Structures are given as C-alpha cells and as structure tokens.
Amino acid sequence: MLQGDINVHLREAVSQAFAKSSISIELILGASVTKVTPDSVTYEQNGQTLTIETNTTIWSAGTATNPLIENLAISPENRTKNGSLKVLPTLQLPEFPEVFAAGDCTMLSSDPLPATAQVAYQQGKAIAHNLNAMIKGHSLTPAQVKLRGSMMKLGIEKSVANIFDRFEVTGHSVHLIREGTYLQLLPTPIHDFKVTTNWIVDEIFHRHSQ
C-alpha cells in the first residue's frame, strides 16, 4: 500500500494474511519503482538500485494524469502538484463554474478524499443534483461524501475490510460481503444477474480452485 493510502490501517491484517498464505509472497517495503520493462522491474531501496527479473508484472500503484485532464485550459494554481483539478465544495471548477468534475482526477482542497469508486459514485450523484438545481435557478449544495470503509481481496475466497472505520474483519465472510457490495454498484440488472450466476456456480462447485 502506498504511503498515505486510505487502506494504510489494514497493513497489519494484510501482512498477516500473506504470511499464512500457501503461496510464498515476498514483501519489498520502503522501495520506489523507477523502471518497468517487459521482463524486469527496477526499484530503489535504502539508496541502492536493484532489478528483479519478471515473467509477469501487474501494476496496481496508481496511474498518471489522463491527457484529457492535462490538456484542459486550467491555470497551475487550480491544479495539484500531480495535475489533478482543484474543485469547489460543489464540485465546480473555480475558473469555469459551469463545469463540474469528480473522481480521481479532482482534489477538494478543504476536505481531501481518497481516489476510490465509492467517492466517485457519491460525487456523481451530487453533480446530478447540482446540475438540476442550476437549470432551475436554485442554490447549489456542497457534495456530501460518507466513507463506508474499504475492502480488498487477498486471494481466492479471502478478503479484508475496514467497515465504517470501526471494525476490521478478514476471511471468507468478508469475501461474501465484498461480493454483495460489488453487486450493489453494478449499473444494470442484467449485469447483476450474470455476475450473481457466475458467483453462485463458483461457490457451489469451487470452479475457481480447479
């Protein structure tokens, strides 16, 4: 997990789960990746530059700013140091109040939020509400985002979660909670049906472990 990540408080639970895993997992901590090639990863750690030969590299440490966002005519003072757009509490762009922005391409200076799907979903609803208010000539409302916690997979049928920043849980039960939460966020009933059917088959026949 990256420094400052919303899931930092789950580090200990994740480390313990990896230690108990039947598959050998080596954690390289306090390192910064400097180069990725088709067959290697180079990183710096404690002042040394090291290279690991790889067959497969899966990158999950974030992405660069999208070119669409980079090329917008927004002044530097209304951007963060990594190029994200600063927005008002109503999610409007300060220089273009008729334009709204949300998700991981934005930063609310007064209350920074993690770049996660649950934040983007809630901000999207807030923007829809404010667009409707703007059309009708009503006052706009600051976006209210309530973090419900965080969940992540740790392998087949195992997950770890922090629920409402109060309860930390791990194991198969969290795996089921995560799947149920995922279903709530799917866009259409047909997506719900397809995913639910596949998961039921997996749970009954353990297809994923064959």
PDB file of C-alpha atoms in Angstrom:
ATOM      1  CA  MET A   1       0.000   0.000   0.000  1.00  0.00           C
ATOM      2  CA  LEU A   2       1.237   3.448  -0.842  1.00  0.00           C
ATOM      3  CA  GLN A   3       2.126   5.920   1.901  1.00  0.00           C
ATOM      4  CA  GLY A   4      -0.975   7.949   2.762  1.00  0.00           C
ATOM      5  CA  ASP A   5      -3.306   5.419   1.143  1.00  0.00           C
ATOM      6  CA  ILE A   6      -6.799   5.087   2.656  1.00  0.00           C
ATOM      7  CA  ASN A   7      -6.062   1.430   3.426  1.00  0.00           C
ATOM      8  CA  VAL A   8      -2.918   2.041   5.498  1.00  0.00           C
ATOM      9  CA  HIS A   9      -4.727   0.902   8.651  1.00  0.00           C
ATOM     10  CA  LEU A  10      -5.193  -2.550   7.068  1.00  0.00           C
ATOM     11  CA  ARG A  11      -1.468  -3.139   6.551  1.00  0.00           C
ATOM     12  CA  GLU A  12      -1.087  -5.411   9.575  1.00  0.00           C
ATOM     13  CA  ALA A  13      -4.081  -7.567   8.608  1.00  0.00           C
ATOM     14  CA  VAL A  14      -2.797  -7.889   5.035  1.00  0.00           C
ATOM     15  CA  SER A  15       0.729  -8.746   6.207  1.00  0.00           C
ATOM     16  CA  GLN A  16      -0.614 -11.496   8.479  1.00  0.00           C
ATOM     17  CA  ALA A  17      -2.782 -12.921   5.698  1.00  0.00           C
ATOM     18  CA  PHE A  18       0.179 -13.013   3.300  1.00  0.00           C
ATOM     19  CA  ALA A  19       2.335 -14.723   5.936  1.00  0.00           C
ATOM     20  CA  LYS A  20      -0.280 -17.504   6.256  1.00  0.00           C
ATOM     21  CA  SER A  21      -0.741 -17.895   2.507  1.00  0.00           C
ATOM     22  CA  SER A  22       0.024 -21.276   0.931  1.00  0.00           C
ATOM     23  CA  ILE A  23       1.787 -19.376  -1.862  1.00  0.00           C
ATOM     24  CA  SER A  24       5.130 -17.787  -0.994  1.00  0.00           C
ATOM     25  CA  ILE A  25       4.805 -13.982  -1.031  1.00  0.00           C
ATOM     26  CA  GLU A  26       7.788 -11.680  -0.538  1.00  0.00           C
ATOM     27  CA  LEU A  27       7.075  -8.100   0.518  1.00  0.00           C
ATOM     28  CA  ILE A  28       9.601  -5.434  -0.507  1.00  0.00           C
ATOM     29  CA  LEU A  29       8.895  -2.434   1.704  1.00  0.00           C
ATOM     30  CA  GLY A  30      10.162   1.138   1.622  1.00  0.00           C
ATOM     31  CA  ALA A  31      11.005   0.906  -2.084  1.00  0.00           C
ATOM     32  CA  SER A  32      10.239   3.095  -5.105  1.00  0.00           C
ATOM     33  CA  VAL A  33       9.856   1.607  -8.583  1.00  0.00           C
ATOM     34  CA  THR A  34      11.934   3.548 -11.118  1.00  0.00           C
ATOM     35  CA  LYS A  35      11.584   1.448 -14.267  1.00  0.00           C
ATOM     36  CA  VAL A  36       9.386  -1.334 -15.648  1.00  0.00           C
ATOM     37  CA  THR A  37      10.289  -3.335 -18.770  1.00  0.00           C
ATOM     38  CA  PRO A  38       8.633  -6.414 -20.347  1.00  0.00           C
ATOM     39  CA  ASP A  39      10.941  -8.700 -18.349  1.00  0.00           C
ATOM     40  CA  SER A  40      12.118  -6.721 -15.315  1.00  0.00           C
ATOM     41  CA  VAL A  41      11.296  -4.218 -12.572  1.00  0.00           C
ATOM     42  CA  THR A  42      13.914  -1.779 -11.251  1.00  0.00           C
ATOM     43  CA  TYR A  43      13.489  -0.133  -7.861  1.00  0.00           C
ATOM     44  CA  GLU A  44      15.390   1.937  -5.314  1.00  0.00           C
ATOM     45  CA  GLN A  45      15.630   0.932  -1.665  1.00  0.00           C
ATOM     46  CA  ASN A  46      17.922   2.332   1.041  1.00  0.00           C
ATOM     47  CA  GLY A  47      19.985   4.202  -1.542  1.00  0.00           C
ATOM     48  CA  GLN A  48      20.525   1.121  -3.714  1.00  0.00           C
ATOM     49  CA  THR A  49      19.182   0.417  -7.200  1.00  0.00           C
ATOM     50  CA  LEU A  50      18.025  -3.173  -7.649  1.00  0.00           C
ATOM     51  CA  THR A  51      16.439  -5.082 -10.542  1.00  0.00           C
ATOM     52  CA  ILE A  52      14.132  -8.102 -10.429  1.00  0.00           C
ATOM     53  CA  GLU A  53      13.675 -10.343 -13.478  1.00  0.00           C
ATOM     54  CA  THR A  54       9.978 -10.963 -14.153  1.00  0.00           C
ATOM     55  CA  ASN A  55       7.690 -13.001 -16.393  1.00  0.00           C
ATOM     56  CA  THR A  56       4.529 -11.100 -15.486  1.00  0.00           C
ATOM     57  CA  THR A  57       4.175  -7.645 -13.940  1.00  0.00           C
ATOM     58  CA  ILE A  58       0.830  -6.435 -12.578  1.00  0.00           C
ATOM     59  CA  TRP A  59       0.813  -2.708 -11.830  1.00  0.00           C
ATOM     60  CA  SER A  60      -1.637  -1.527  -9.155  1.00  0.00           C
ATOM     61  CA  ALA A  61       0.112   1.521  -7.702  1.00  0.00           C
ATOM     62  CA  GLY A  62      -1.793   4.252  -9.482  1.00  0.00           C
ATOM     63  CA  THR A  63      -1.694   5.966 -12.849  1.00  0.00           C
ATOM     64  CA  ALA A  64      -0.591   9.236 -14.411  1.00  0.00           C
ATOM     65  CA  THR A  65      -2.982  12.112 -15.096  1.00  0.00           C
ATOM     66  CA  ASN A  66      -5.178  11.446 -18.125  1.00  0.00           C
ATOM     67  CA  PRO A  67      -4.143  13.504 -21.203  1.00  0.00           C
ATOM     68  CA  LEU A  68      -7.690  14.905 -21.397  1.00  0.00           C
ATOM     69  CA  ILE A  69      -7.244  16.435 -17.932  1.00  0.00           C
ATOM     70  CA  GLU A  70      -3.664  17.505 -18.668  1.00  0.00           C
ATOM     71  CA  ASN A  71      -4.706  19.443 -21.773  1.00  0.00           C
ATOM     72  CA  LEU A  72      -7.556  21.417 -20.190  1.00  0.00           C
ATOM     73  CA  ALA A  73      -7.046  25.184 -20.069  1.00  0.00           C
ATOM     74  CA  ILE A  74      -6.774  25.268 -16.274  1.00  0.00           C
ATOM     75  CA  SER A  75      -4.217  27.519 -14.587  1.00  0.00           C
ATOM     76  CA  PRO A  76      -1.479  25.914 -12.425  1.00  0.00           C
ATOM     77  CA  GLU A  77      -2.872  27.460  -9.219  1.00  0.00           C
ATOM     78  CA  ASN A  78      -6.072  25.484  -9.766  1.00  0.00           C
ATOM     79  CA  ARG A  79      -4.233  22.188 -10.120  1.00  0.00           C
ATOM     80  CA  THR A  80      -2.464  19.949  -7.624  1.00  0.00           C
ATOM     81  CA  LYS A  81       1.226  19.128  -7.991  1.00  0.00           C
ATOM     82  CA  ASN A  82       0.333  15.926  -9.873  1.00  0.00           C
ATOM     83  CA  GLY A  83      -2.001  17.740 -12.275  1.00  0.00           C
ATOM     84  CA  SER A  84      -5.391  16.942 -10.739  1.00  0.00           C
ATOM     85  CA  LEU A  85      -8.117  19.584 -10.855  1.00  0.00           C
ATOM     86  CA  LYS A  86      -8.959  21.566  -7.733  1.00  0.00           C
ATOM     87  CA  VAL A  87     -12.719  21.833  -7.255  1.00  0.00           C
ATOM     88  CA  LEU A  88     -15.077  23.815  -5.052  1.00  0.00           C
ATOM     89  CA  PRO A  89     -17.211  22.046  -2.404  1.00  0.00           C
ATOM     90  CA  THR A  90     -19.993  21.992  -5.028  1.00  0.00           C
ATOM     91  CA  LEU A  91     -17.544  20.153  -7.367  1.00  0.00           C
ATOM     92  CA  GLN A  92     -17.398  23.091  -9.782  1.00  0.00           C
ATOM     93  CA  LEU A  93     -14.151  24.209 -11.391  1.00  0.00           C
ATOM     94  CA  PRO A  94     -13.195  27.620  -9.907  1.00  0.00           C
ATOM     95  CA  GLU A  95     -12.364  29.089 -13.328  1.00  0.00           C
ATOM     96  CA  PHE A  96     -15.346  27.532 -15.084  1.00  0.00           C
ATOM     97  CA  PRO A  97     -18.280  27.319 -12.628  1.00  0.00           C
ATOM     98  CA  GLU A  98     -20.500  25.827 -15.329  1.00  0.00           C
ATOM     99  CA  VAL A  99     -18.190  22.780 -15.434  1.00  0.00           C
ATOM    100  CA  PHE A 100     -18.283  20.058 -12.764  1.00  0.00           C
ATOM    101  CA  ALA A 101     -15.659  17.397 -12.110  1.00  0.00           C
ATOM    102  CA  ALA A 102     -15.423  14.393  -9.802  1.00  0.00           C
ATOM    103  CA  GLY A 103     -13.472  11.244  -9.074  1.00  0.00           C
ATOM    104  CA  ASP A 104      -9.742  10.624  -9.021  1.00  0.00           C
ATOM    105  CA  CYS A 105      -8.952  13.490 -11.411  1.00  0.00           C
ATOM    106  CA  THR A 106     -10.023  16.052  -8.797  1.00  0.00           C
ATOM    107  CA  MET A 107      -8.987  17.319  -5.384  1.00  0.00           C
ATOM    108  CA  LEU A 108     -11.212  19.100  -2.893  1.00  0.00           C
ATOM    109  CA  SER A 109      -8.768  21.369  -1.059  1.00  0.00           C
ATOM    110  CA  SER A 110     -10.951  21.836   2.023  1.00  0.00           C
ATOM    111  CA  ASP A 111     -11.502  18.099   2.535  1.00  0.00           C
ATOM    112  CA  PRO A 112      -9.209  15.784   0.504  1.00  0.00           C
ATOM    113  CA  LEU A 113     -10.846  12.446  -0.263  1.00  0.00           C
ATOM    114  CA  PRO A 114      -9.357   9.106  -1.370  1.00  0.00           C
ATOM    115  CA  ALA A 115      -9.401   8.279  -5.079  1.00  0.00           C
ATOM    116  CA  THR A 116     -11.855   5.396  -4.759  1.00  0.00           C
ATOM    117  CA  ALA A 117     -15.003   4.266  -6.548  1.00  0.00           C
ATOM    118  CA  GLN A 118     -17.288   4.932  -3.573  1.00  0.00           C
ATOM    119  CA  VAL A 119     -16.217   8.590  -3.572  1.00  0.00           C
ATOM    120  CA  ALA A 120     -16.740   8.956  -7.332  1.00  0.00           C
ATOM    121  CA  TYR A 121     -20.224   7.374  -7.173  1.00  0.00           C
ATOM    122  CA  GLN A 122     -21.375   9.752  -4.446  1.00  0.00           C
ATOM    123  CA  GLN A 123     -19.836  12.760  -6.165  1.00  0.00           C
ATOM    124  CA  GLY A 124     -21.587  11.801  -9.396  1.00  0.00           C
ATOM    125  CA  LYS A 125     -24.954  11.892  -7.631  1.00  0.00           C
ATOM    126  CA  ALA A 126     -24.074  15.266  -6.096  1.00  0.00           C
ATOM    127  CA  ILE A 127     -23.207  16.671  -9.525  1.00  0.00           C
ATOM    128  CA  ALA A 128     -26.504  15.439 -10.976  1.00  0.00           C
ATOM    129  CA  HIS A 129     -28.351  17.157  -8.118  1.00  0.00           C
ATOM    130  CA  ASN A 130     -26.456  20.423  -8.652  1.00  0.00           C
ATOM    131  CA  LEU A 131     -26.929  20.391 -12.419  1.00  0.00           C
ATOM    132  CA  ASN A 132     -30.665  20.068 -11.872  1.00  0.00           C
ATOM    133  CA  ALA A 133     -30.549  22.902  -9.308  1.00  0.00           C
ATOM    134  CA  MET A 134     -28.563  25.100 -11.700  1.00  0.00           C
ATOM    135  CA  ILE A 135     -31.089  24.555 -14.502  1.00  0.00           C
ATOM    136  CA  LYS A 136     -33.937  25.511 -12.171  1.00  0.00           C
ATOM    137  CA  GLY A 137     -32.095  28.545 -10.796  1.00  0.00           C
ATOM    138  CA  HIS A 138     -31.749  27.100  -7.290  1.00  0.00           C
ATOM    139  CA  SER A 139     -28.749  27.287  -4.964  1.00  0.00           C
ATOM    140  CA  LEU A 140     -26.105  24.586  -5.315  1.00  0.00           C
ATOM    141  CA  THR A 141     -25.322  22.200  -2.470  1.00  0.00           C
ATOM    142  CA  PRO A 142     -21.831  21.130  -1.338  1.00  0.00           C
ATOM    143  CA  ALA A 143     -21.210  17.461  -2.075  1.00  0.00           C
ATOM    144  CA  GLN A 144     -21.538  15.225   0.972  1.00  0.00           C
ATOM    145  CA  VAL A 145     -19.411  12.073   0.809  1.00  0.00           C
ATOM    146  CA  LYS A 146     -19.664   9.418   3.509  1.00  0.00           C
ATOM    147  CA  LEU A 147     -16.887   6.837   3.519  1.00  0.00           C
ATOM    148  CA  ARG A 148     -18.243   3.372   4.270  1.00  0.00           C
ATOM    149  CA  GLY A 149     -14.854   1.774   4.782  1.00  0.00           C
ATOM    150  CA  SER A 150     -12.643  -0.181   2.423  1.00  0.00           C
ATOM    151  CA  MET A 151     -12.396  -3.764   1.204  1.00  0.00           C
ATOM    152  CA  MET A 152      -9.796  -5.682  -0.768  1.00  0.00           C
ATOM    153  CA  LYS A 153      -9.236  -9.222  -1.987  1.00  0.00           C
ATOM    154  CA  LEU A 154      -6.369 -11.278  -0.609  1.00  0.00           C
ATOM    155  CA  GLY A 155      -6.773 -14.222  -2.956  1.00  0.00           C
ATOM    156  CA  ILE A 156      -9.447 -16.800  -3.700  1.00  0.00           C
ATOM    157  CA  GLU A 157     -12.359 -16.561  -1.233  1.00  0.00           C
ATOM    158  CA  LYS A 158     -10.396 -14.306   1.127  1.00  0.00           C
ATOM    159  CA  SER A 159     -10.747 -10.578   1.703  1.00  0.00           C
ATOM    160  CA  VAL A 160     -10.027  -7.959   4.340  1.00  0.00           C
ATOM    161  CA  ALA A 161     -12.199  -4.972   5.188  1.00  0.00           C
ATOM    162  CA  ASN A 162     -12.461  -1.940   7.391  1.00  0.00           C
ATOM    163  CA  ILE A 163     -16.155  -1.233   7.963  1.00  0.00           C
ATOM    164  CA  PHE A 164     -17.039   2.417   8.644  1.00  0.00           C
ATOM    165  CA  ASP A 165     -13.507   2.886  10.043  1.00  0.00           C
ATOM    166  CA  ARG A 166     -14.569   0.943  13.153  1.00  0.00           C
ATOM    167  CA  PHE A 167     -14.361  -2.792  12.501  1.00  0.00           C
ATOM    168  CA  GLU A 168     -11.548  -4.728  10.841  1.00  0.00           C
ATOM    169  CA  VAL A 169     -12.537  -8.174   9.592  1.00  0.00           C
ATOM    170  CA  THR A 170     -10.901 -10.843   7.434  1.00  0.00           C
ATOM    171  CA  GLY A 171     -11.712 -14.223   5.953  1.00  0.00           C
ATOM    172  CA  HIS A 172     -14.374 -15.849   3.797  1.00  0.00           C
ATOM    173  CA  SER A 173     -17.237 -13.870   5.370  1.00  0.00           C
ATOM    174  CA  VAL A 174     -15.614 -10.634   4.203  1.00  0.00           C
ATOM    175  CA  HIS A 175     -15.258 -12.169   0.743  1.00  0.00           C
ATOM    176  CA  LEU A 176     -19.064 -12.584   0.651  1.00  0.00           C
ATOM    177  CA  ILE A 177     -19.638  -9.050   1.989  1.00  0.00           C
ATOM    178  CA  ARG A 178     -17.325  -7.672  -0.695  1.00  0.00           C
ATOM    179  CA  GLU A 179     -19.201  -9.522  -3.433  1.00  0.00           C
ATOM    180  CA  GLY A 180     -22.546  -8.234  -2.133  1.00  0.00           C
ATOM    181  CA  THR A 181     -21.247  -4.665  -2.075  1.00  0.00           C
ATOM    182  CA  TYR A 182     -19.864  -5.076  -5.590  1.00  0.00           C
ATOM    183  CA  LEU A 183     -23.283  -6.208  -6.834  1.00  0.00           C
ATOM    184  CA  GLN A 184     -24.897  -3.044  -5.438  1.00  0.00           C
ATOM    185  CA  LEU A 185     -22.650  -0.928  -7.653  1.00  0.00           C
ATOM    186  CA  LEU A 186     -23.243  -2.739 -10.953  1.00  0.00           C
ATOM    187  CA  PRO A 187     -25.060  -0.494 -13.466  1.00  0.00           C
ATOM    188  CA  THR A 188     -27.884  -2.740 -14.733  1.00  0.00           C
ATOM    189  CA  PRO A 189     -29.988  -5.755 -13.615  1.00  0.00           C
ATOM    190  CA  ILE A 190     -28.521  -7.878 -16.416  1.00  0.00           C
ATOM    191  CA  HIS A 191     -25.030  -7.263 -15.014  1.00  0.00           C
ATOM    192  CA  ASP A 192     -26.326  -8.258 -11.556  1.00  0.00           C
ATOM    193  CA  PHE A 193     -27.804 -11.482 -12.958  1.00  0.00           C
ATOM    194  CA  LYS A 194     -24.689 -12.524 -14.888  1.00  0.00           C
ATOM    195  CA  VAL A 195     -22.275 -11.842 -12.045  1.00  0.00           C
ATOM    196  CA  THR A 196     -24.542 -13.420  -9.413  1.00  0.00           C
ATOM    197  CA  THR A 197     -24.957 -16.564 -11.535  1.00  0.00           C
ATOM    198  CA  ASN A 198     -21.195 -16.911 -12.002  1.00  0.00           C
ATOM    199  CA  TRP A 199     -20.522 -16.408  -8.302  1.00  0.00           C
ATOM    200  CA  ILE A 200     -23.161 -18.953  -7.257  1.00  0.00           C
ATOM    201  CA  VAL A 201     -21.598 -21.523  -9.587  1.00  0.00           C
ATOM    202  CA  ASP A 202     -18.167 -20.734  -8.123  1.00  0.00           C
ATOM    203  CA  GLU A 203     -19.416 -21.088  -4.537  1.00  0.00           C
ATOM    204  CA  ILE A 204     -21.183 -24.419  -5.214  1.00  0.00           C
ATOM    205  CA  PHE A 205     -18.647 -26.110  -7.471  1.00  0.00           C
ATOM    206  CA  HIS A 206     -15.467 -24.257  -6.400  1.00  0.00           C
ATOM    207  CA  ARG A 207     -14.761 -23.754 -10.080  1.00  0.00           C
ATOM    208  CA  HIS A 208     -12.087 -21.131  -9.386  1.00  0.00           C
ATOM    209  CA  SER A 209      -9.934 -23.588  -7.427  1.00  0.00           C
ATOM    210  CA  GLN A 210      -9.871 -26.306 -10.075  1.00  0.00           C
TER     211      GLN A 210
END
